mmCIF file of C-alpha atoms in Angstrom:
data_model
loop_
_atom_site.group_PDB
_atom_site.id
_atom_site.type_symbol
_atom_site.label_atom_id
_atom_site.label_comp_id
_atom_site.label_asym_id
_atom_site.label_seq_id
_atom_site.Cartn_x
_atom_site.Cartn_y
_atom_site.Cartn_z
ATOM 1 C CA UNK A 779 58.528 -50.171 -71.337
ATOM 2 C CA UNK A 780 57.884 -46.482 -71.534
ATOM 3 C CA UNK A 781 54.699 -46.900 -69.526
ATOM 4 C CA UNK A 782 56.499 -48.740 -66.717
ATOM 5 C CA UNK A 783 59.128 -45.995 -66.448
ATOM 6 C CA UNK A 784 56.430 -43.335 -66.241
ATOM 7 C CA UNK A 785 54.688 -45.266 -63.466
ATOM 8 C CA UNK A 786 57.929 -45.516 -61.527
ATOM 9 C CA UNK A 787 58.518 -41.786 -61.878
ATOM 10 C CA UNK A 788 54.988 -40.998 -60.657
ATOM 11 C CA UNK A 789 55.435 -43.324 -57.660
ATOM 12 C CA UNK A 790 58.744 -41.690 -56.779
ATOM 13 C CA UNK A 791 57.176 -38.200 -57.003
ATOM 14 C CA UNK A 792 54.280 -39.205 -54.775
ATOM 15 C CA UNK A 793 56.626 -40.710 -52.194
ATOM 16 C CA UNK A 794 58.831 -37.630 -52.280
ATOM 17 C CA UNK A 795 55.842 -35.298 -51.844
ATOM 18 C CA UNK A 796 54.576 -37.417 -48.933
ATOM 19 C CA UNK A 797 57.994 -37.304 -47.281
ATOM 20 C CA UNK A 798 58.152 -33.528 -47.683
ATOM 21 C CA UNK A 799 54.652 -33.075 -46.190
ATOM 22 C CA UNK A 800 55.542 -35.334 -43.259
ATOM 23 C CA UNK A 801 58.697 -33.310 -42.644
ATOM 24 C CA UNK A 802 56.745 -30.034 -42.771
ATOM 25 C CA UNK A 803 54.183 -31.410 -40.309
ATOM 26 C CA UNK A 804 56.946 -32.465 -37.894
ATOM 27 C CA UNK A 805 58.522 -29.005 -38.123
ATOM 28 C CA UNK A 806 55.176 -27.311 -37.484
ATOM 29 C CA UNK A 807 54.578 -29.467 -34.398
ATOM 30 C CA UNK A 808 57.972 -28.524 -32.994
ATOM 31 C CA UNK A 809 57.255 -24.810 -33.509
ATOM 32 C CA UNK A 810 53.560 -24.892 -32.446
ATOM 33 C CA UNK A 811 53.070 -27.526 -29.681
ATOM 34 C CA UNK A 812 49.779 -29.444 -29.556
ATOM 35 C CA UNK A 813 48.717 -27.613 -26.366
ATOM 36 C CA UNK A 814 47.981 -24.437 -28.288
ATOM 37 C CA UNK A 815 49.201 -22.293 -31.152
ATOM 38 C CA UNK A 816 48.273 -22.585 -34.776
ATOM 39 C CA UNK A 817 47.158 -26.245 -34.846
ATOM 40 C CA UNK A 818 45.775 -27.119 -31.383
ATOM 41 C CA UNK A 819 44.290 -30.423 -32.532
ATOM 42 C CA UNK A 820 47.513 -31.905 -33.988
ATOM 43 C CA UNK A 821 49.172 -34.729 -32.081
ATOM 44 C CA UNK A 822 48.189 -36.805 -29.121
ATOM 45 C CA UNK A 823 45.834 -35.236 -26.600
ATOM 46 C CA UNK A 824 44.051 -31.894 -26.848
ATOM 47 C CA UNK A 825 44.566 -28.410 -25.489
ATOM 48 C CA UNK A 826 44.059 -28.137 -21.690
ATOM 49 C CA UNK A 827 40.842 -26.473 -20.504
ATOM 50 C CA UNK A 828 40.984 -22.740 -19.948
ATOM 51 C CA UNK A 829 40.697 -21.790 -16.260
ATOM 52 C CA UNK A 830 38.295 -19.016 -15.291
ATOM 53 C CA UNK A 831 40.007 -16.368 -13.128
ATOM 54 C CA UNK A 832 38.815 -16.581 -9.538
ATOM 55 C CA UNK A 833 38.175 -20.321 -9.550
ATOM 56 C CA UNK A 834 35.172 -22.397 -10.461
ATOM 57 C CA UNK A 835 31.733 -20.867 -10.322
ATOM 58 C CA UNK A 836 29.562 -22.257 -7.591
ATOM 59 C CA UNK A 837 26.102 -21.489 -6.200
ATOM 60 C CA UNK A 838 25.134 -17.908 -6.845
ATOM 61 C CA UNK A 839 27.023 -17.807 -10.148
ATOM 62 C CA UNK A 840 30.135 -16.167 -8.671
ATOM 63 C CA UNK A 841 33.763 -17.375 -8.792
ATOM 64 C CA UNK A 842 34.498 -19.685 -5.893
ATOM 65 C CA UNK A 843 30.820 -20.263 -5.148
ATOM 66 C CA UNK A 844 30.316 -17.013 -3.258
ATOM 67 C CA UNK A 845 26.924 -15.308 -2.942
ATOM 68 C CA UNK A 846 25.720 -13.345 -5.934
ATOM 69 C CA UNK A 847 24.281 -9.830 -5.986
ATOM 70 C CA UNK A 848 21.507 -9.394 -3.451
ATOM 71 C CA UNK A 849 22.724 -12.327 -1.346
ATOM 72 C CA UNK A 850 24.016 -11.343 2.115
ATOM 73 C CA UNK A 851 27.031 -13.163 3.521
ATOM 74 C CA UNK A 852 26.712 -13.364 7.289
ATOM 75 C CA UNK A 853 29.872 -12.910 9.327
ATOM 76 C CA UNK A 854 30.323 -15.245 12.285
ATOM 77 C CA UNK A 855 33.086 -14.060 14.647
ATOM 78 C CA UNK A 856 34.388 -16.496 17.223
ATOM 79 C CA UNK A 857 33.075 -16.276 20.779
ATOM 80 C CA UNK A 858 36.573 -15.452 22.004
ATOM 81 C CA UNK A 859 36.813 -12.523 19.576
ATOM 82 C CA UNK A 860 33.486 -11.091 20.736
ATOM 83 C CA UNK A 861 34.519 -11.471 24.368
ATOM 84 C CA UNK A 862 37.794 -9.652 23.717
ATOM 85 C CA UNK A 863 35.892 -6.832 22.041
ATOM 86 C CA UNK A 864 33.467 -6.643 24.947
ATOM 87 C CA UNK A 865 36.478 -6.236 27.224
ATOM 88 C CA UNK A 866 37.743 -3.421 24.982
ATOM 89 C CA UNK A 867 34.404 -1.611 25.256
ATOM 90 C CA UNK A 868 34.406 -1.970 29.049
ATOM 91 C CA UNK A 869 37.940 -0.585 29.339
ATOM 92 C CA UNK A 870 37.138 2.380 27.113
ATOM 93 C CA UNK A 871 34.023 3.077 29.178
ATOM 94 C CA UNK A 872 36.155 3.027 32.331
ATOM 95 C CA UNK A 873 38.647 5.408 30.732
ATOM 96 C CA UNK A 874 35.852 7.763 29.688
ATOM 97 C CA UNK A 875 34.432 7.769 33.231
ATOM 98 C CA UNK A 876 37.855 8.459 34.713
ATOM 99 C CA UNK A 877 38.452 11.391 32.367
ATOM 100 C CA UNK A 878 35.002 12.746 33.199
ATOM 101 C CA UNK A 879 35.805 12.592 36.924
ATOM 102 C CA UNK A 880 38.971 14.609 36.316
ATOM 103 C CA UNK A 881 37.053 17.016 34.118
ATOM 104 C CA UNK A 882 34.444 17.560 36.836
ATOM 105 C CA UNK A 883 37.266 18.267 39.267
ATOM 106 C CA UNK A 884 38.731 20.784 36.801
ATOM 107 C CA UNK A 885 41.719 18.525 36.251
ATOM 108 C CA UNK A 886 40.989 17.762 32.613
ATOM 109 C CA UNK A 887 39.674 19.700 29.666
ATOM 110 C CA UNK A 888 36.379 18.944 27.964
ATOM 111 C CA UNK A 889 38.318 18.221 24.756
ATOM 112 C CA UNK A 890 39.970 15.223 26.376
ATOM 113 C CA UNK A 891 36.615 13.981 27.601
ATOM 114 C CA UNK A 892 35.116 14.223 24.115
ATOM 115 C CA UNK A 893 38.024 12.267 22.640
ATOM 116 C CA UNK A 894 37.681 9.533 25.269
ATOM 117 C CA UNK A 895 33.929 9.270 24.729
ATOM 118 C CA UNK A 896 34.406 9.153 20.952
ATOM 119 C CA UNK A 897 36.711 6.132 21.276
ATOM 120 C CA UNK A 898 34.170 4.395 23.521
ATOM 121 C CA UNK A 899 31.206 5.044 21.206
ATOM 122 C CA UNK A 900 33.242 3.944 18.187
ATOM 123 C CA UNK A 901 34.007 0.639 19.905
ATOM 124 C CA UNK A 902 30.361 0.197 20.952
ATOM 125 C CA UNK A 903 29.258 0.538 17.336
ATOM 126 C CA UNK A 904 31.756 -2.127 16.285
ATOM 127 C CA UNK A 905 30.576 -4.475 19.043
ATOM 128 C CA UNK A 906 26.962 -3.984 17.924
ATOM 129 C CA UNK A 907 28.021 -4.983 14.406
ATOM 130 C CA UNK A 908 29.747 -8.118 15.630
ATOM 131 C CA UNK A 909 26.655 -9.201 17.571
ATOM 132 C CA UNK A 910 24.525 -8.653 14.457
ATOM 133 C CA UNK A 911 26.841 -10.895 12.421
ATOM 134 C CA UNK A 912 28.403 -7.972 10.577
ATOM 135 C CA UNK A 913 32.060 -7.194 10.050
ATOM 136 C CA UNK A 914 33.829 -4.241 11.626
ATOM 137 C CA UNK A 915 34.197 -1.600 8.928
ATOM 138 C CA UNK A 916 36.744 1.176 8.909
ATOM 139 C CA UNK A 917 35.324 4.426 7.576
ATOM 140 C CA UNK A 918 31.701 3.286 7.851
ATOM 141 C CA UNK A 919 28.805 5.748 7.947
ATOM 142 C CA UNK A 920 27.912 5.250 11.625
ATOM 143 C CA UNK A 921 31.478 5.495 12.932
ATOM 144 C CA UNK A 922 32.197 8.519 10.754
ATOM 145 C CA UNK A 923 29.095 10.227 12.171
ATOM 146 C CA UNK A 924 30.588 9.870 15.659
ATOM 147 C CA UNK A 925 33.920 11.246 14.449
ATOM 148 C CA UNK A 926 32.117 14.164 12.777
ATOM 149 C CA UNK A 927 30.197 15.035 15.946
ATOM 150 C CA UNK A 928 33.456 15.044 17.886
ATOM 151 C CA UNK A 929 35.162 17.279 15.299
ATOM 152 C CA UNK A 930 32.243 19.747 15.345
ATOM 153 C CA UNK A 931 32.179 20.058 19.128
ATOM 154 C CA UNK A 932 35.970 20.320 19.352
ATOM 155 C CA UNK A 933 35.885 23.220 16.889
ATOM 156 C CA UNK A 934 33.061 24.975 18.768
ATOM 157 C CA UNK A 935 35.027 24.891 22.018
ATOM 158 C CA UNK A 936 38.197 26.033 20.284
ATOM 159 C CA UNK A 937 36.375 29.050 18.850
ATOM 160 C CA UNK A 938 35.305 30.106 22.344
ATOM 161 C CA UNK A 939 38.878 29.768 23.579
ATOM 162 C CA UNK A 940 40.215 31.711 20.609
ATOM 163 C CA UNK A 941 37.775 34.555 21.245
ATOM 164 C CA UNK A 942 39.055 34.677 24.816
ATOM 165 C CA UNK A 943 42.655 34.750 23.595
ATOM 166 C CA UNK A 944 43.399 31.285 24.926
ATOM 167 C CA UNK A 945 44.659 29.592 21.726
ATOM 168 C CA UNK A 946 46.329 30.758 18.486
ATOM 169 C CA UNK A 947 44.472 30.943 15.182
ATOM 170 C CA UNK A 948 46.618 28.090 13.897
ATOM 171 C CA UNK A 949 44.764 25.725 16.241
ATOM 172 C CA UNK A 950 41.435 26.772 14.723
ATOM 173 C CA UNK A 951 42.786 26.100 11.234
ATOM 174 C CA UNK A 952 43.902 22.600 12.228
ATOM 175 C CA UNK A 953 40.480 21.800 13.695
ATOM 176 C CA UNK A 954 38.693 23.179 10.619
ATOM 177 C CA UNK A 955 40.840 20.921 8.431
ATOM 178 C CA UNK A 956 40.025 17.936 10.631
ATOM 179 C CA UNK A 957 36.312 18.722 10.376
ATOM 180 C CA UNK A 958 36.530 19.133 6.598
ATOM 181 C CA UNK A 959 38.294 15.795 6.215
ATOM 182 C CA UNK A 960 35.634 14.040 8.300
ATOM 183 C CA UNK A 961 32.830 15.673 6.294
ATOM 184 C CA UNK A 962 34.385 14.380 3.068
ATOM 185 C CA UNK A 963 34.651 10.876 4.522
ATOM 186 C CA UNK A 964 30.996 10.968 5.559
ATOM 187 C CA UNK A 965 29.852 12.081 2.096
ATOM 188 C CA UNK A 966 31.753 9.182 0.594
ATOM 189 C CA UNK A 967 30.365 6.701 3.146
ATOM 190 C CA UNK A 968 26.728 7.717 2.554
ATOM 191 C CA UNK A 969 26.948 7.749 -1.238
ATOM 192 C CA UNK A 970 25.225 4.363 -1.758
ATOM 193 C CA UNK A 971 23.001 4.365 1.317
ATOM 194 C CA UNK A 972 19.264 4.979 1.657
ATOM 195 C CA UNK A 973 18.878 8.817 1.547
ATOM 196 C CA UNK A 974 15.855 8.808 3.882
ATOM 197 C CA UNK A 975 17.589 6.776 6.582
ATOM 198 C CA UNK A 976 20.723 8.889 6.236
ATOM 199 C CA UNK A 977 18.705 12.102 6.630
ATOM 200 C CA UNK A 978 16.958 10.686 9.705
ATOM 201 C CA UNK A 979 20.258 9.719 11.309
ATOM 202 C CA UNK A 980 21.798 13.118 10.586
ATOM 203 C CA UNK A 981 18.786 14.940 12.041
ATOM 204 C CA UNK A 982 19.120 12.930 15.238
ATOM 205 C CA UNK A 983 22.836 13.622 15.396
ATOM 206 C CA UNK A 984 22.345 17.350 14.819
ATOM 207 C CA UNK A 985 20.269 17.833 17.981
ATOM 208 C CA UNK A 986 22.098 15.344 20.241
ATOM 209 C CA UNK A 987 25.478 16.165 21.836
ATOM 210 C CA UNK A 988 28.107 13.456 21.731
ATOM 211 C CA UNK A 989 27.939 12.880 25.480
ATOM 212 C CA UNK A 990 24.159 12.284 25.330
ATOM 213 C CA UNK A 991 24.053 9.649 22.581
ATOM 214 C CA UNK A 992 22.264 6.487 23.713
ATOM 215 C CA UNK A 993 22.348 2.900 22.473
ATOM 216 C CA UNK A 994 19.070 3.612 20.634
ATOM 217 C CA UNK A 995 20.755 6.496 18.826
ATOM 218 C CA UNK A 996 23.640 4.246 17.836
ATOM 219 C CA UNK A 997 21.141 1.700 16.480
ATOM 220 C CA UNK A 998 19.688 4.443 14.249
ATOM 221 C CA UNK A 999 23.155 5.164 12.878
ATOM 222 C CA UNK A 1000 23.681 1.482 12.117
ATOM 223 C CA UNK A 1001 20.225 1.214 10.501
ATOM 224 C CA UNK A 1002 21.180 4.032 8.129
ATOM 225 C CA UNK A 1003 23.951 1.854 6.682
ATOM 226 C CA UNK A 1004 21.382 -0.148 4.732
ATOM 227 C CA UNK A 1005 22.253 -0.225 1.049
ATOM 228 C CA UNK A 1006 20.076 1.781 -1.327
ATOM 229 C CA UNK A 1007 18.795 -0.206 -4.329
ATOM 230 C CA UNK A 1008 16.475 2.359 -5.896
ATOM 231 C CA UNK A 1009 17.202 4.709 -8.826
ATOM 232 C CA UNK A 1010 19.891 7.316 -8.225
#
């Protein structure tokens, strides 16, 4: 009789312990859902896969399947876009010629002519990029070289006018600041480029006035934008 009572007590204890464990498990699942937390494997289903920022990795090993290091992505502008840019270059050339005609007739200053020619050359560089399958870049090495040449020549002419008493010293200070800003931009633009090609382009630019730059000279500026992969 005593043995039967002991067996009943043991059975009751086991059932009670099982009920308590089941209750604890239910409470844990309500606090820590199966999708994550302390017990990610508990319950139906499993935790969702973790997404890699930037999307799936495709060919080249980069997020989204883009080209990896050393792989060039060619830009393909629409024909309409290229045609519109060609029209822009033609209009800027016309403007430059018109300003030159006024300058020759003493109706416009050389400073205005330099500014007009700078805009035209800047646009020509961008059109050359488009036709090579390259994107237009703001602050690129080649375009900044043109801006630097303009700033240098503008300052030289202003110095001559200042010596003749034609402009205040404040104007010289403004032009020196403009030149300094352009020099800083050029140093930043050439930082990762091939030093030899950069030096060659700068040497050409040093001896060639803005108004005498040819398409071949512009090609040299673009060639200097090649990335440098050697030791720094």
